[in-house]
PDB file of C-alpha atoms in Angstrom:
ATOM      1  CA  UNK A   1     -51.517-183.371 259.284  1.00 50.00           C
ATOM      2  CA  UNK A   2     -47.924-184.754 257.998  1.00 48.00           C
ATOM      3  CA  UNK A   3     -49.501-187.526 256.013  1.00 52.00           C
ATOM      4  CA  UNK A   4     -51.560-184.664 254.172  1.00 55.00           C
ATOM      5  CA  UNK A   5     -48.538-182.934 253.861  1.00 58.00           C
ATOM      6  CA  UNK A   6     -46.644-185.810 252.231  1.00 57.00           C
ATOM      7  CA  UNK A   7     -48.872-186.096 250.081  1.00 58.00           C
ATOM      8  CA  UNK A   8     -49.037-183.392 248.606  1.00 62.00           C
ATOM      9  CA  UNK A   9     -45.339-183.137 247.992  1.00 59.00           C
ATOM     10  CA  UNK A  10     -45.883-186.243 246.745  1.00 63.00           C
ATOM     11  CA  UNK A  11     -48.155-185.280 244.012  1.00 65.00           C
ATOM     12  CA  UNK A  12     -46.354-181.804 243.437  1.00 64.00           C
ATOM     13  CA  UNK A  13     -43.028-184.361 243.077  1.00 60.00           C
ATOM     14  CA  UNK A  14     -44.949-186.880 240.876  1.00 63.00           C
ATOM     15  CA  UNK A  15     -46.253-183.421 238.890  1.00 64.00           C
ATOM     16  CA  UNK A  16     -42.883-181.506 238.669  1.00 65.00           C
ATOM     17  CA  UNK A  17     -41.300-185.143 237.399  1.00 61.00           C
ATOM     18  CA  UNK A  18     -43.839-185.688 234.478  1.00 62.00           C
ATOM     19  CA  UNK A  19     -43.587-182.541 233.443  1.00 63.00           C
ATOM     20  CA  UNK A  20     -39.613-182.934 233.353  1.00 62.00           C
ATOM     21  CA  UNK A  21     -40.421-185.947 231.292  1.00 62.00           C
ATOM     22  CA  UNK A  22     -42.542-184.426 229.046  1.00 62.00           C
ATOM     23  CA  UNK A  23     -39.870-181.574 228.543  1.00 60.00           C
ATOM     24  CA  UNK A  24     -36.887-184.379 228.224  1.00 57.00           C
ATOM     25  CA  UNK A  25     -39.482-186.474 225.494  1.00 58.00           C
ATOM     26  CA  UNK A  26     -40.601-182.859 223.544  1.00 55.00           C
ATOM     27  CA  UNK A  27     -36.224-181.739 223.480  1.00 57.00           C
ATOM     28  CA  UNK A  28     -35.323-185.187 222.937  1.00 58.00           C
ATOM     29  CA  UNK A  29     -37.874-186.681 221.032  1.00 58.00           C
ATOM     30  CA  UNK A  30     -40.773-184.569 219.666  1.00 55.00           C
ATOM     31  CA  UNK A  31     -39.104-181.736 218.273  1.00 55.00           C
ATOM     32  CA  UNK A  32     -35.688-183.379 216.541  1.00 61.00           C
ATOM     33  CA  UNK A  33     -38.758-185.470 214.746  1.00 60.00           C
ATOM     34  CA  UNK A  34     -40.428-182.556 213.769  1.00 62.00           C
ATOM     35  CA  UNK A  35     -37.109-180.602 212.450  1.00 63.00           C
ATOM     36  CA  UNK A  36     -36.525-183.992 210.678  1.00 63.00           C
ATOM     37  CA  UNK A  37     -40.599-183.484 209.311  1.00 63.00           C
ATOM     38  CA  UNK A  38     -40.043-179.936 208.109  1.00 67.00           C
ATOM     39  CA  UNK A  39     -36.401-180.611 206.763  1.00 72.00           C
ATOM     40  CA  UNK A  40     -37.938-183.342 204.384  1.00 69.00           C
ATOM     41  CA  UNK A  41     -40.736-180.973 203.436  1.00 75.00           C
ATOM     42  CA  UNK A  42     -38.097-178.971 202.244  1.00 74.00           C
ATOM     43  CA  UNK A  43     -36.476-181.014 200.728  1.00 73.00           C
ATOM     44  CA  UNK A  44     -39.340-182.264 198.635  1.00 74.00           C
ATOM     45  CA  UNK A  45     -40.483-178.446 197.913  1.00 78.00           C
ATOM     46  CA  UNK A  46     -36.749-178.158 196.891  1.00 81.00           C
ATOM     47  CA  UNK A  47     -36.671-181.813 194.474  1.00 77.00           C
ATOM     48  CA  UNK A  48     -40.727-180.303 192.868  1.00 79.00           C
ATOM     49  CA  UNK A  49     -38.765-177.462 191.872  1.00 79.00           C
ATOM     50  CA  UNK A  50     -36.041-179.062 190.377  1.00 80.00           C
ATOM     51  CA  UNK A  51     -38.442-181.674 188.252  1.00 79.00           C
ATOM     52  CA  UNK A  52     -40.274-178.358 186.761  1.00 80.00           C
ATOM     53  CA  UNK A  53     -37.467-177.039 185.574  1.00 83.00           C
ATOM     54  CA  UNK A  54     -35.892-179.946 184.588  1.00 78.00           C
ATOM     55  CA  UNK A  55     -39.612-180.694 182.454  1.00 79.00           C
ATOM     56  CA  UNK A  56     -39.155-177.194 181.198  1.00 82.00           C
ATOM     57  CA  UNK A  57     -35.716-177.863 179.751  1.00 80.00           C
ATOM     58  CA  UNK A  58     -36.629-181.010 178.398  1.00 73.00           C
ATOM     59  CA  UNK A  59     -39.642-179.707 176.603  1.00 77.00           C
ATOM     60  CA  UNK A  60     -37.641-177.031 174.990  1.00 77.00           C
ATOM     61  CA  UNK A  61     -34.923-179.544 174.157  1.00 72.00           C
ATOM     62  CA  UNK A  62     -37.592-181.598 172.132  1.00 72.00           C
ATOM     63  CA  UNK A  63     -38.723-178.014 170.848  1.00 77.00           C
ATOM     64  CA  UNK A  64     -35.367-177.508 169.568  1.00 70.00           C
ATOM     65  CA  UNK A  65     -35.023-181.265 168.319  1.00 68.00           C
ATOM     66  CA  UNK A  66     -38.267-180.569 166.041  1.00 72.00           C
ATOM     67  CA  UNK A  67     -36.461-177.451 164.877  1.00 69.00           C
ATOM     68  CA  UNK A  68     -33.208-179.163 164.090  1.00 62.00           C
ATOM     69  CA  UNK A  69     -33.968-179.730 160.267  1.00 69.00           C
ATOM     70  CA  UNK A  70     -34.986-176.081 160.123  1.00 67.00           C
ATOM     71  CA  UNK A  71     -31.824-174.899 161.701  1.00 60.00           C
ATOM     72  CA  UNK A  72     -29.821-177.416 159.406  1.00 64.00           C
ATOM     73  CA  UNK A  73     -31.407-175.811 156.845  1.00 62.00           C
ATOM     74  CA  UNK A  74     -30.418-172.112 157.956  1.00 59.00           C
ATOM     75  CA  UNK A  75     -26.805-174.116 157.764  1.00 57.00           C
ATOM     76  CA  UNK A  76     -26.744-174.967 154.844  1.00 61.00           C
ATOM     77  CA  UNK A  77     -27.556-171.933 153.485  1.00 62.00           C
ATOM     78  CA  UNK A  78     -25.325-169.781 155.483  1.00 63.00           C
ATOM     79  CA  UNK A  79     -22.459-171.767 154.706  1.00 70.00           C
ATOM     80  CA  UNK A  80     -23.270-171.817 150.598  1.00 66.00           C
ATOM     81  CA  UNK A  81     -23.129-167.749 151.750  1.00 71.00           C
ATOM     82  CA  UNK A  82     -19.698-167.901 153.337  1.00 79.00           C
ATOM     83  CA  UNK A  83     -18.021-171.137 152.158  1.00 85.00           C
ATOM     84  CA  UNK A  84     -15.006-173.008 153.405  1.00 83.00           C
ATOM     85  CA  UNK A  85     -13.249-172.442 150.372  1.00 84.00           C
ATOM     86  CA  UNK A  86     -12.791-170.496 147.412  1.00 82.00           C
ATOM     87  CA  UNK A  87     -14.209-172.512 145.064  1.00 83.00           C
ATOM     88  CA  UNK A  88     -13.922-170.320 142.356  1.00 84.00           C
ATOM     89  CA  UNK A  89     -15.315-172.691 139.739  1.00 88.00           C
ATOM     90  CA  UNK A  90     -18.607-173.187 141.259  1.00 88.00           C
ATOM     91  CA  UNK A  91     -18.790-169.604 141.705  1.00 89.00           C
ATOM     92  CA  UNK A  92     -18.628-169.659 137.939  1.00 90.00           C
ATOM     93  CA  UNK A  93     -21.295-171.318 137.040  1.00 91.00           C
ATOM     94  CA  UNK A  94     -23.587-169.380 139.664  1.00 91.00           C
ATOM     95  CA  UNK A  95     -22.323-166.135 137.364  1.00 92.00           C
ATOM     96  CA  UNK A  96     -23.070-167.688 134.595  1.00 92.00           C
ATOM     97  CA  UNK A  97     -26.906-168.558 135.701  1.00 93.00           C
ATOM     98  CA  UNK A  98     -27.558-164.944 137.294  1.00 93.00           C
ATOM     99  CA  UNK A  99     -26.278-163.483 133.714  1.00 93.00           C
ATOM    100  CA  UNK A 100     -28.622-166.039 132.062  1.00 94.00           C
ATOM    101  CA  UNK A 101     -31.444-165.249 134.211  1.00 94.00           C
ATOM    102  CA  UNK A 102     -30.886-161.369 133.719  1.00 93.00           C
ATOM    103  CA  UNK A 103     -30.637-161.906 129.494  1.00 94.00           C
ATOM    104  CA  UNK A 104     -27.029-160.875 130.074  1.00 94.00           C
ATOM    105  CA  UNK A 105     -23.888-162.743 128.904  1.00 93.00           C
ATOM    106  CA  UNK A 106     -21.167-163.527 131.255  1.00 94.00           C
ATOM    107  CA  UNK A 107     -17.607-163.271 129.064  1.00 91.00           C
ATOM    108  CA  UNK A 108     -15.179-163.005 131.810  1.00 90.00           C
ATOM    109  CA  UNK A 109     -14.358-163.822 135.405  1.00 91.00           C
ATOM    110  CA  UNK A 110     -11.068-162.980 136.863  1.00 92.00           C
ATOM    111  CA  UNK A 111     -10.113-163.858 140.771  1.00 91.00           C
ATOM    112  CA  UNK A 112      -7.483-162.709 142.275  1.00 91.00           C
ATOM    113  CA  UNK A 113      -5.095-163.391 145.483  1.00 91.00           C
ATOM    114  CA  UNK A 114      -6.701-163.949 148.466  1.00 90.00           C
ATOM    115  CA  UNK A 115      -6.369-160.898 151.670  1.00 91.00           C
ATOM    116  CA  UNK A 116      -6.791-162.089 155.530  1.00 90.00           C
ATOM    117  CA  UNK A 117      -9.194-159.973 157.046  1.00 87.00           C
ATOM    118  CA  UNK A 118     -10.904-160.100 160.539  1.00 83.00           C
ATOM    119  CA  UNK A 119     -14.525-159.748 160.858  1.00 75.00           C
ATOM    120  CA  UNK A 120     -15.820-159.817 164.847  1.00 74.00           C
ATOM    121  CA  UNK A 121     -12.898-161.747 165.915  1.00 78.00           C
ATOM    122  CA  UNK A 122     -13.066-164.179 162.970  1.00 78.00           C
ATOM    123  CA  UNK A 123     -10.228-165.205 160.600  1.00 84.00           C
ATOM    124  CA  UNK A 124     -11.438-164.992 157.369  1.00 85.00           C
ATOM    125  CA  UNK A 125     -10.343-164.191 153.658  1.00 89.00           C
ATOM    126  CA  UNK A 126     -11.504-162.287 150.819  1.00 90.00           C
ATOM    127  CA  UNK A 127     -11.068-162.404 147.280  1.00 92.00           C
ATOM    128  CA  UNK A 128     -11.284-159.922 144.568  1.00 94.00           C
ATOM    129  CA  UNK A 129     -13.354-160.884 141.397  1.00 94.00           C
ATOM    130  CA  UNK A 130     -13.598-158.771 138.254  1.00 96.00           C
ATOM    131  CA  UNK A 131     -16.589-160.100 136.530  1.00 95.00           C
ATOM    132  CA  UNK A 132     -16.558-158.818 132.335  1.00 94.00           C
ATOM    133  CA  UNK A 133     -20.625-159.079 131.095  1.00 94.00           C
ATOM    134  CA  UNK A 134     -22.210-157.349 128.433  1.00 92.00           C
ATOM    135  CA  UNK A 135     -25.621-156.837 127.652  1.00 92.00           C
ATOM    136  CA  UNK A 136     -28.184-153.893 127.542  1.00 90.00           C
ATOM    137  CA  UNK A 137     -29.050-151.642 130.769  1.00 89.00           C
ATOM    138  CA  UNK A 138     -31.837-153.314 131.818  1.00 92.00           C
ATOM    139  CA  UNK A 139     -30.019-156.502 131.166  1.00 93.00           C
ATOM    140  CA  UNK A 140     -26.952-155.636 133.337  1.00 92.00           C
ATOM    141  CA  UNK A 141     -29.061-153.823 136.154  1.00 92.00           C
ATOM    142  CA  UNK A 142     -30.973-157.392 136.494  1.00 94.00           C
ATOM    143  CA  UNK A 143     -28.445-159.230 136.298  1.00 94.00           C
ATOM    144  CA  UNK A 144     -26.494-156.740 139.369  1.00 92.00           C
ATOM    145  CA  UNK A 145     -30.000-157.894 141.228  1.00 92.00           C
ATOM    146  CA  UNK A 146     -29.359-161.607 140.827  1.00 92.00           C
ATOM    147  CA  UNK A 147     -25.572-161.435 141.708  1.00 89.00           C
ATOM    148  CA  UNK A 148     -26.707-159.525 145.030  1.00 87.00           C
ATOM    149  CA  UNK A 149     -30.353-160.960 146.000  1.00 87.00           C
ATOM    150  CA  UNK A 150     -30.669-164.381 144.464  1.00 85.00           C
ATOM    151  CA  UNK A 151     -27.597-166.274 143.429  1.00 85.00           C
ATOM    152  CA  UNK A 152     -26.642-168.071 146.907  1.00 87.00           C
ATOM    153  CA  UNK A 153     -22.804-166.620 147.585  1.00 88.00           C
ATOM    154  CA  UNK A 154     -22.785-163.609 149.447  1.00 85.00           C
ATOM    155  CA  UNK A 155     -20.747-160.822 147.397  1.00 90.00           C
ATOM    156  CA  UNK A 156     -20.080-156.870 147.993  1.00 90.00           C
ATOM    157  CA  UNK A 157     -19.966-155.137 144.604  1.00 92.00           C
ATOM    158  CA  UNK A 158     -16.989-152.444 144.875  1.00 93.00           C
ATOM    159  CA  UNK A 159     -17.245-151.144 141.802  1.00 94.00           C
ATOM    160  CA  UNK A 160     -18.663-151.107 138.323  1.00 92.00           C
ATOM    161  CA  UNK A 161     -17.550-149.772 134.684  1.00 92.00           C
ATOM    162  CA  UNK A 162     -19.049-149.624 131.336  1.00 89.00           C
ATOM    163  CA  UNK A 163     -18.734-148.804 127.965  1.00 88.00           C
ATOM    164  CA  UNK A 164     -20.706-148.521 124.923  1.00 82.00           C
ATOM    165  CA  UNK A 165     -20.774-151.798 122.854  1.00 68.00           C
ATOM    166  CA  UNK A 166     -19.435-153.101 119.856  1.00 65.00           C
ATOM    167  CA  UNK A 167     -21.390-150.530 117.903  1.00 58.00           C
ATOM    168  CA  UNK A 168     -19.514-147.504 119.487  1.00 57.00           C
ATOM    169  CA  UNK A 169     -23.656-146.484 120.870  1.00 56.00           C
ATOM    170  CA  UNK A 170     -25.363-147.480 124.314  1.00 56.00           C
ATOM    171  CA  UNK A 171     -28.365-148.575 122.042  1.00 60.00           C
ATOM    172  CA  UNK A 172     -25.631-151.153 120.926  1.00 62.00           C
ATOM    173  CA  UNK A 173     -25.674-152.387 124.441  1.00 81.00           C
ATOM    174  CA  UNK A 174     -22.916-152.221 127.403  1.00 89.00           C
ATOM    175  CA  UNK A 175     -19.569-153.874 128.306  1.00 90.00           C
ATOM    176  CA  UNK A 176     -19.276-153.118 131.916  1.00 93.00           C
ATOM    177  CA  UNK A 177     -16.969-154.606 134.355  1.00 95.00           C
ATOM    178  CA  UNK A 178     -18.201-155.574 138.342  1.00 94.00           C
ATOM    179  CA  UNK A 179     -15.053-155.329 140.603  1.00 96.00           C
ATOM    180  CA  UNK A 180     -16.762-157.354 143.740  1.00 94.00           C
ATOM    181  CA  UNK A 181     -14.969-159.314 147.043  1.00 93.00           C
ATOM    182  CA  UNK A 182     -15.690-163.041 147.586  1.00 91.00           C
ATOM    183  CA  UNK A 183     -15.563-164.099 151.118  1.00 89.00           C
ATOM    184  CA  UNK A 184     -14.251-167.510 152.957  1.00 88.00           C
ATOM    185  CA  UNK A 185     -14.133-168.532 156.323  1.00 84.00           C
ATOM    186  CA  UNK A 186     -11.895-171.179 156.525  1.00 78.00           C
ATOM    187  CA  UNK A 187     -12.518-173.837 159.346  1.00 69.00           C
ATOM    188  CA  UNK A 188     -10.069-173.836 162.173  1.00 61.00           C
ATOM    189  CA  UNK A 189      -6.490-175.372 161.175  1.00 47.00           C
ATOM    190  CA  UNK A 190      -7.434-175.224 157.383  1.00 49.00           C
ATOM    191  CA  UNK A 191      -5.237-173.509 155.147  1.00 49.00           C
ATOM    192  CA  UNK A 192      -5.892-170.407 153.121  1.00 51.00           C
ATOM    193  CA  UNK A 193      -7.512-170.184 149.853  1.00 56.00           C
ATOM    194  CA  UNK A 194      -6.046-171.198 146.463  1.00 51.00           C
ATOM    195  CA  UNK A 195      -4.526-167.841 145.056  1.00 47.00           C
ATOM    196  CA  UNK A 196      -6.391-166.414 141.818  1.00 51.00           C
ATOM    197  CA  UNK A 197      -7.800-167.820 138.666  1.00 48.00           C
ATOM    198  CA  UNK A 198      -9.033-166.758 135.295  1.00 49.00           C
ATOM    199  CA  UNK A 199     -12.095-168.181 133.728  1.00 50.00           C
ATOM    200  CA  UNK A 200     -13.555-167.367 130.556  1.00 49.00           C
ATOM    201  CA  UNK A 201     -17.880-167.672 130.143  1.00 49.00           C
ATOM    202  CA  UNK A 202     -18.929-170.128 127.607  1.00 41.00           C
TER     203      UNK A 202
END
């Protein structure tokens, strides 16, 4: 009866150890692997996340690349809008093309002492320009058009006067004068405009 007895602590002994050792092999061995098996799972959810969006950034990068002569483009002729400088000479000969274009004839072009102004938190400057130009009404209302729509520097017409012609009638034609502002936005450290010049149309 003992030996039966024995035995069966025996094999209660032998069954309480392997099931410490199974315990001791999950703690110790089984589940830090399996941590270590989810953690990299993670971490490659985490890196397949990080390559989309770094594929989405670098399409629209090369979007933006085939864009670049468009937006170079848009520079260009935003800065022709709002130059760097006066340059009251070119501006000139743009006059002189919108009053051509309209039928009208450019006589005149007086600018005049550039004023600092701030626009949005900009430095910038504008000058005053009192363009003479005679020609008939239709003439002089086309060639308003051109100095506002098509010729490329942006302007803001202030003020306009006219007279009857040379032949004392308005069938004679009209001498009007267009008070306007010029506008430059210097780059940073540049200095300001050159102050105001007279031309004369050819």
């Amino acid at each position: 009866m003992f030996a039966g007895r024995k035995d069966r602590l025996w094999i209660i002994g032998g069954l309480l150890a392997a099931a410490l050792l199974l315990a001791a092999g999950w703690f110790l061995l089984v589940s830090p692997e399996m941590d270590g098996a989810d953690r990299l799972r993670g971490e490659a959810e985490t890196s397949e996340v990080q390559m989309a969006t770094l594929r989405s950034k670098l399409a629209d990068l090369r979007r933006e690349n085939d864009d670049l002569p468009r937006y170079r483009a848009g520079l260009e002729t935003a800065r022709q809008a709002l130059p760097t400088t006066a340059d009251s000479e070119r501006f000139l000969r743009q006059l002189q093309r919108a009053g051509e274009a309209a039928g009208a004839f450019v006589q005149g072009v007086n600018v005049g002492d550039p004023v600092q102004i701030e626009v949005s938190g900009t430095a910038m400057h504008s000058l005053p320009v009192a363009v003479t130009v005679t020609g008939g009404a239709a003439e002089l209302e086309a060639f308003l058009e051109e100095l506002q729509e098509e010729q490329p520097r942006a302007v803001l017409v202030t003020s306009l006067t006219a007279e009857a012609g040379d032949g004392g009638t308005f069938a004679d034609g009209l001498s009007a004068v267009v008070n306007l502002k010029i506008f430059v936005a210097p780059q940073s450290g540049d200095a300001a405009p050159a102050e105001g010049t007279a031309a004369q149309g050819s």
